[in-house]
Amino acid sequence: MPYLHLSAGVKLSDAQIVDIRKAVYDLIPLIKGKTYDVTMIHIDDNQIITLKDIDVPAAFIDLRLMGPSPYEEKREFVQAFTKRLTELTGIDAHHIYYNIVEHNEWGAHGDYNRR
């Protein structure tokens, strides 16, 4: 954990996917205690994502974290990742949205753990 699920409203090239993954791995340590070696990434591209009736590319990021993290660290990650995602995909920052969920329990490696 963390787990980041990106749904992008644009088609991504293989190179863009590699660069997005690298951006996540480079930036996740902005959140104390989070490292690339335990970060899972799920990328769905070419998704139908709409905001009102506006036909512009958008993205939604679902970030799940084990345990609470400081607000400022999450904010810094969101700002930095949004900047990189905009550079890599052309999706305007005003059309990139996040949901960050912090869990106290998580299952992995055949076991169920509580923080």
PDB file of C-alpha atoms in Angstrom:
ATOM      1  CA  MET A   1       0.000   0.000   0.000  1.00  0.00           C
ATOM      2  CA  PRO A   2      -0.393   2.766  -1.360  1.00  0.00           C
ATOM      3  CA  TYR A   3      -2.597   1.883  -4.295  1.00  0.00           C
ATOM      4  CA  LEU A   4      -3.134   4.455  -7.050  1.00  0.00           C
ATOM      5  CA  HIS A   5      -5.798   3.947  -9.704  1.00  0.00           C
ATOM      6  CA  LEU A   6      -5.726   6.407 -12.590  1.00  0.00           C
ATOM      7  CA  SER A   7      -8.650   6.578 -14.984  1.00  0.00           C
ATOM      8  CA  ALA A   8      -7.642   8.783 -17.901  1.00  0.00           C
ATOM      9  CA  GLY A   9      -9.997  10.156 -20.521  1.00  0.00           C
ATOM     10  CA  VAL A  10      -7.262   9.996 -23.165  1.00  0.00           C
ATOM     11  CA  LYS A  11      -5.462   7.195 -24.974  1.00  0.00           C
ATOM     12  CA  LEU A  12      -1.975   6.745 -23.519  1.00  0.00           C
ATOM     13  CA  SER A  13       1.065   5.436 -25.338  1.00  0.00           C
ATOM     14  CA  ASP A  14       3.259   2.784 -23.763  1.00  0.00           C
ATOM     15  CA  ALA A  15       5.882   5.487 -23.142  1.00  0.00           C
ATOM     16  CA  GLN A  16       3.336   7.717 -21.378  1.00  0.00           C
ATOM     17  CA  ILE A  17       2.303   4.827 -19.132  1.00  0.00           C
ATOM     18  CA  VAL A  18       5.934   4.181 -18.194  1.00  0.00           C
ATOM     19  CA  ASP A  19       6.437   7.901 -17.479  1.00  0.00           C
ATOM     20  CA  ILE A  20       3.262   8.108 -15.370  1.00  0.00           C
ATOM     21  CA  ARG A  21       4.347   5.093 -13.330  1.00  0.00           C
ATOM     22  CA  LYS A  22       7.767   6.670 -12.826  1.00  0.00           C
ATOM     23  CA  ALA A  23       6.135   9.924 -11.705  1.00  0.00           C
ATOM     24  CA  VAL A  24       4.061   8.071  -9.107  1.00  0.00           C
ATOM     25  CA  TYR A  25       7.126   6.190  -7.840  1.00  0.00           C
ATOM     26  CA  ASP A  26       9.183   9.399  -7.702  1.00  0.00           C
ATOM     27  CA  LEU A  27       6.493  11.421  -5.923  1.00  0.00           C
ATOM     28  CA  ILE A  28       4.847   8.964  -3.508  1.00  0.00           C
ATOM     29  CA  PRO A  29       7.640   9.531  -0.915  1.00  0.00           C
ATOM     30  CA  LEU A  30       6.254  13.066  -0.504  1.00  0.00           C
ATOM     31  CA  ILE A  31       3.819  11.263   1.789  1.00  0.00           C
ATOM     32  CA  LYS A  32       5.923  10.178   4.764  1.00  0.00           C
ATOM     33  CA  GLY A  33       6.359   6.436   5.054  1.00  0.00           C
ATOM     34  CA  LYS A  34       5.149   5.731   1.507  1.00  0.00           C
ATOM     35  CA  THR A  35       7.692   4.209  -0.863  1.00  0.00           C
ATOM     36  CA  TYR A  36       7.711   2.972  -4.430  1.00  0.00           C
ATOM     37  CA  ASP A  37       8.533  -0.615  -3.437  1.00  0.00           C
ATOM     38  CA  VAL A  38       5.104  -1.054  -1.809  1.00  0.00           C
ATOM     39  CA  THR A  39       3.103   1.118  -4.227  1.00  0.00           C
ATOM     40  CA  MET A  40       0.650  -0.526  -6.616  1.00  0.00           C
ATOM     41  CA  ILE A  41      -0.471   1.335  -9.743  1.00  0.00           C
ATOM     42  CA  HIS A  42      -3.506   0.614 -11.916  1.00  0.00           C
ATOM     43  CA  ILE A  43      -3.899   2.672 -15.084  1.00  0.00           C
ATOM     44  CA  ASP A  44      -7.011   2.694 -17.276  1.00  0.00           C
ATOM     45  CA  ASP A  45      -6.718   4.887 -20.353  1.00  0.00           C
ATOM     46  CA  ASN A  46      -9.180   5.952 -23.021  1.00  0.00           C
ATOM     47  CA  GLN A  47     -12.007   6.032 -20.466  1.00  0.00           C
ATOM     48  CA  ILE A  48     -15.246   7.936 -20.880  1.00  0.00           C
ATOM     49  CA  ILE A  49     -15.063  10.566 -18.149  1.00  0.00           C
ATOM     50  CA  THR A  50     -17.378  13.542 -18.363  1.00  0.00           C
ATOM     51  CA  LEU A  51     -17.840  16.669 -16.316  1.00  0.00           C
ATOM     52  CA  LYS A  52     -21.221  18.285 -16.917  1.00  0.00           C
ATOM     53  CA  ASP A  53     -21.662  18.342 -20.687  1.00  0.00           C
ATOM     54  CA  ILE A  54     -18.132  19.520 -21.378  1.00  0.00           C
ATOM     55  CA  ASP A  55     -16.303  17.317 -23.870  1.00  0.00           C
ATOM     56  CA  VAL A  56     -12.729  17.745 -22.653  1.00  0.00           C
ATOM     57  CA  PRO A  57     -10.173  15.188 -21.496  1.00  0.00           C
ATOM     58  CA  ALA A  58     -10.359  14.490 -17.772  1.00  0.00           C
ATOM     59  CA  ALA A  59      -8.798  12.144 -15.245  1.00  0.00           C
ATOM     60  CA  PHE A  60      -9.766  10.683 -11.903  1.00  0.00           C
ATOM     61  CA  ILE A  61      -7.241   9.353  -9.408  1.00  0.00           C
ATOM     62  CA  ASP A  62      -8.225   7.038  -6.577  1.00  0.00           C
ATOM     63  CA  LEU A  63      -5.383   6.945  -4.029  1.00  0.00           C
ATOM     64  CA  ARG A  64      -5.658   4.503  -1.149  1.00  0.00           C
ATOM     65  CA  LEU A  65      -3.288   4.750   1.786  1.00  0.00           C
ATOM     66  CA  MET A  66      -2.703   2.555   4.820  1.00  0.00           C
ATOM     67  CA  GLY A  67      -3.318   4.699   7.867  1.00  0.00           C
ATOM     68  CA  PRO A  68      -3.656   8.470   8.155  1.00  0.00           C
ATOM     69  CA  SER A  69      -1.162  10.831   6.537  1.00  0.00           C
ATOM     70  CA  PRO A  70      -0.721  14.564   7.145  1.00  0.00           C
ATOM     71  CA  TYR A  71      -2.899  16.857   5.037  1.00  0.00           C
ATOM     72  CA  GLU A  72       0.051  18.908   3.770  1.00  0.00           C
ATOM     73  CA  GLU A  73       1.892  15.812   2.505  1.00  0.00           C
ATOM     74  CA  LYS A  74      -1.174  14.613   0.599  1.00  0.00           C
ATOM     75  CA  ARG A  75      -1.666  18.118  -0.780  1.00  0.00           C
ATOM     76  CA  GLU A  76       1.966  18.291  -1.916  1.00  0.00           C
ATOM     77  CA  PHE A  77       1.626  14.903  -3.665  1.00  0.00           C
ATOM     78  CA  VAL A  78      -1.587  15.980  -5.422  1.00  0.00           C
ATOM     79  CA  GLN A  79      -0.038  19.234  -6.611  1.00  0.00           C
ATOM     80  CA  ALA A  80       3.158  17.583  -7.857  1.00  0.00           C
ATOM     81  CA  PHE A  81       1.440  14.612  -9.515  1.00  0.00           C
ATOM     82  CA  THR A  82      -1.154  16.837 -11.174  1.00  0.00           C
ATOM     83  CA  LYS A  83       1.641  18.939 -12.666  1.00  0.00           C
ATOM     84  CA  ARG A  84       3.417  15.843 -14.029  1.00  0.00           C
ATOM     85  CA  LEU A  85       0.192  14.267 -15.292  1.00  0.00           C
ATOM     86  CA  THR A  86      -0.686  17.471 -17.140  1.00  0.00           C
ATOM     87  CA  GLU A  87       2.775  17.570 -18.711  1.00  0.00           C
ATOM     88  CA  LEU A  88       2.596  13.923 -19.745  1.00  0.00           C
ATOM     89  CA  THR A  89      -1.003  13.736 -20.986  1.00  0.00           C
ATOM     90  CA  GLY A  90      -2.114  17.261 -21.849  1.00  0.00           C
ATOM     91  CA  ILE A  91      -5.088  16.927 -19.501  1.00  0.00           C
ATOM     92  CA  ASP A  92      -5.730  20.338 -17.950  1.00  0.00           C
ATOM     93  CA  ALA A  93      -5.196  20.438 -14.177  1.00  0.00           C
ATOM     94  CA  HIS A  94      -8.750  21.799 -13.791  1.00  0.00           C
ATOM     95  CA  HIS A  95     -10.041  18.471 -15.102  1.00  0.00           C
ATOM     96  CA  ILE A  96      -8.005  16.166 -12.840  1.00  0.00           C
ATOM     97  CA  TYR A  97      -9.752  14.961  -9.702  1.00  0.00           C
ATOM     98  CA  TYR A  98      -8.681  12.883  -6.709  1.00  0.00           C
ATOM     99  CA  ASN A  99     -10.236  10.735  -4.049  1.00  0.00           C
ATOM    100  CA  ILE A 100      -7.871   9.847  -1.214  1.00  0.00           C
ATOM    101  CA  VAL A 101      -8.992   7.150   1.198  1.00  0.00           C
ATOM    102  CA  GLU A 102      -7.051   6.126   4.290  1.00  0.00           C
ATOM    103  CA  HIS A 103      -7.566   2.581   5.558  1.00  0.00           C
ATOM    104  CA  ASN A 104      -6.759   1.135   8.970  1.00  0.00           C
ATOM    105  CA  GLU A 105      -7.037  -2.464   7.785  1.00  0.00           C
ATOM    106  CA  TRP A 106      -5.557  -4.127   4.713  1.00  0.00           C
ATOM    107  CA  GLY A 107      -5.116  -7.653   3.405  1.00  0.00           C
ATOM    108  CA  ALA A 108      -1.955  -8.792   1.633  1.00  0.00           C
ATOM    109  CA  HIS A 109       0.313 -11.823   1.286  1.00  0.00           C
ATOM    110  CA  GLY A 110      -2.491 -14.153   2.414  1.00  0.00           C
ATOM    111  CA  ASP A 111      -3.121 -12.315   5.670  1.00  0.00           C
ATOM    112  CA  TYR A 112      -5.318  -9.527   6.997  1.00  0.00           C
ATOM    113  CA  ASN A 113      -3.691  -6.753   9.005  1.00  0.00           C
ATOM    114  CA  ARG A 114      -4.800  -3.907  11.210  1.00  0.00           C
ATOM    115  CA  ARG A 115      -2.804  -0.764  11.670  1.00  0.00           C
TER     116      ARG A 115
END
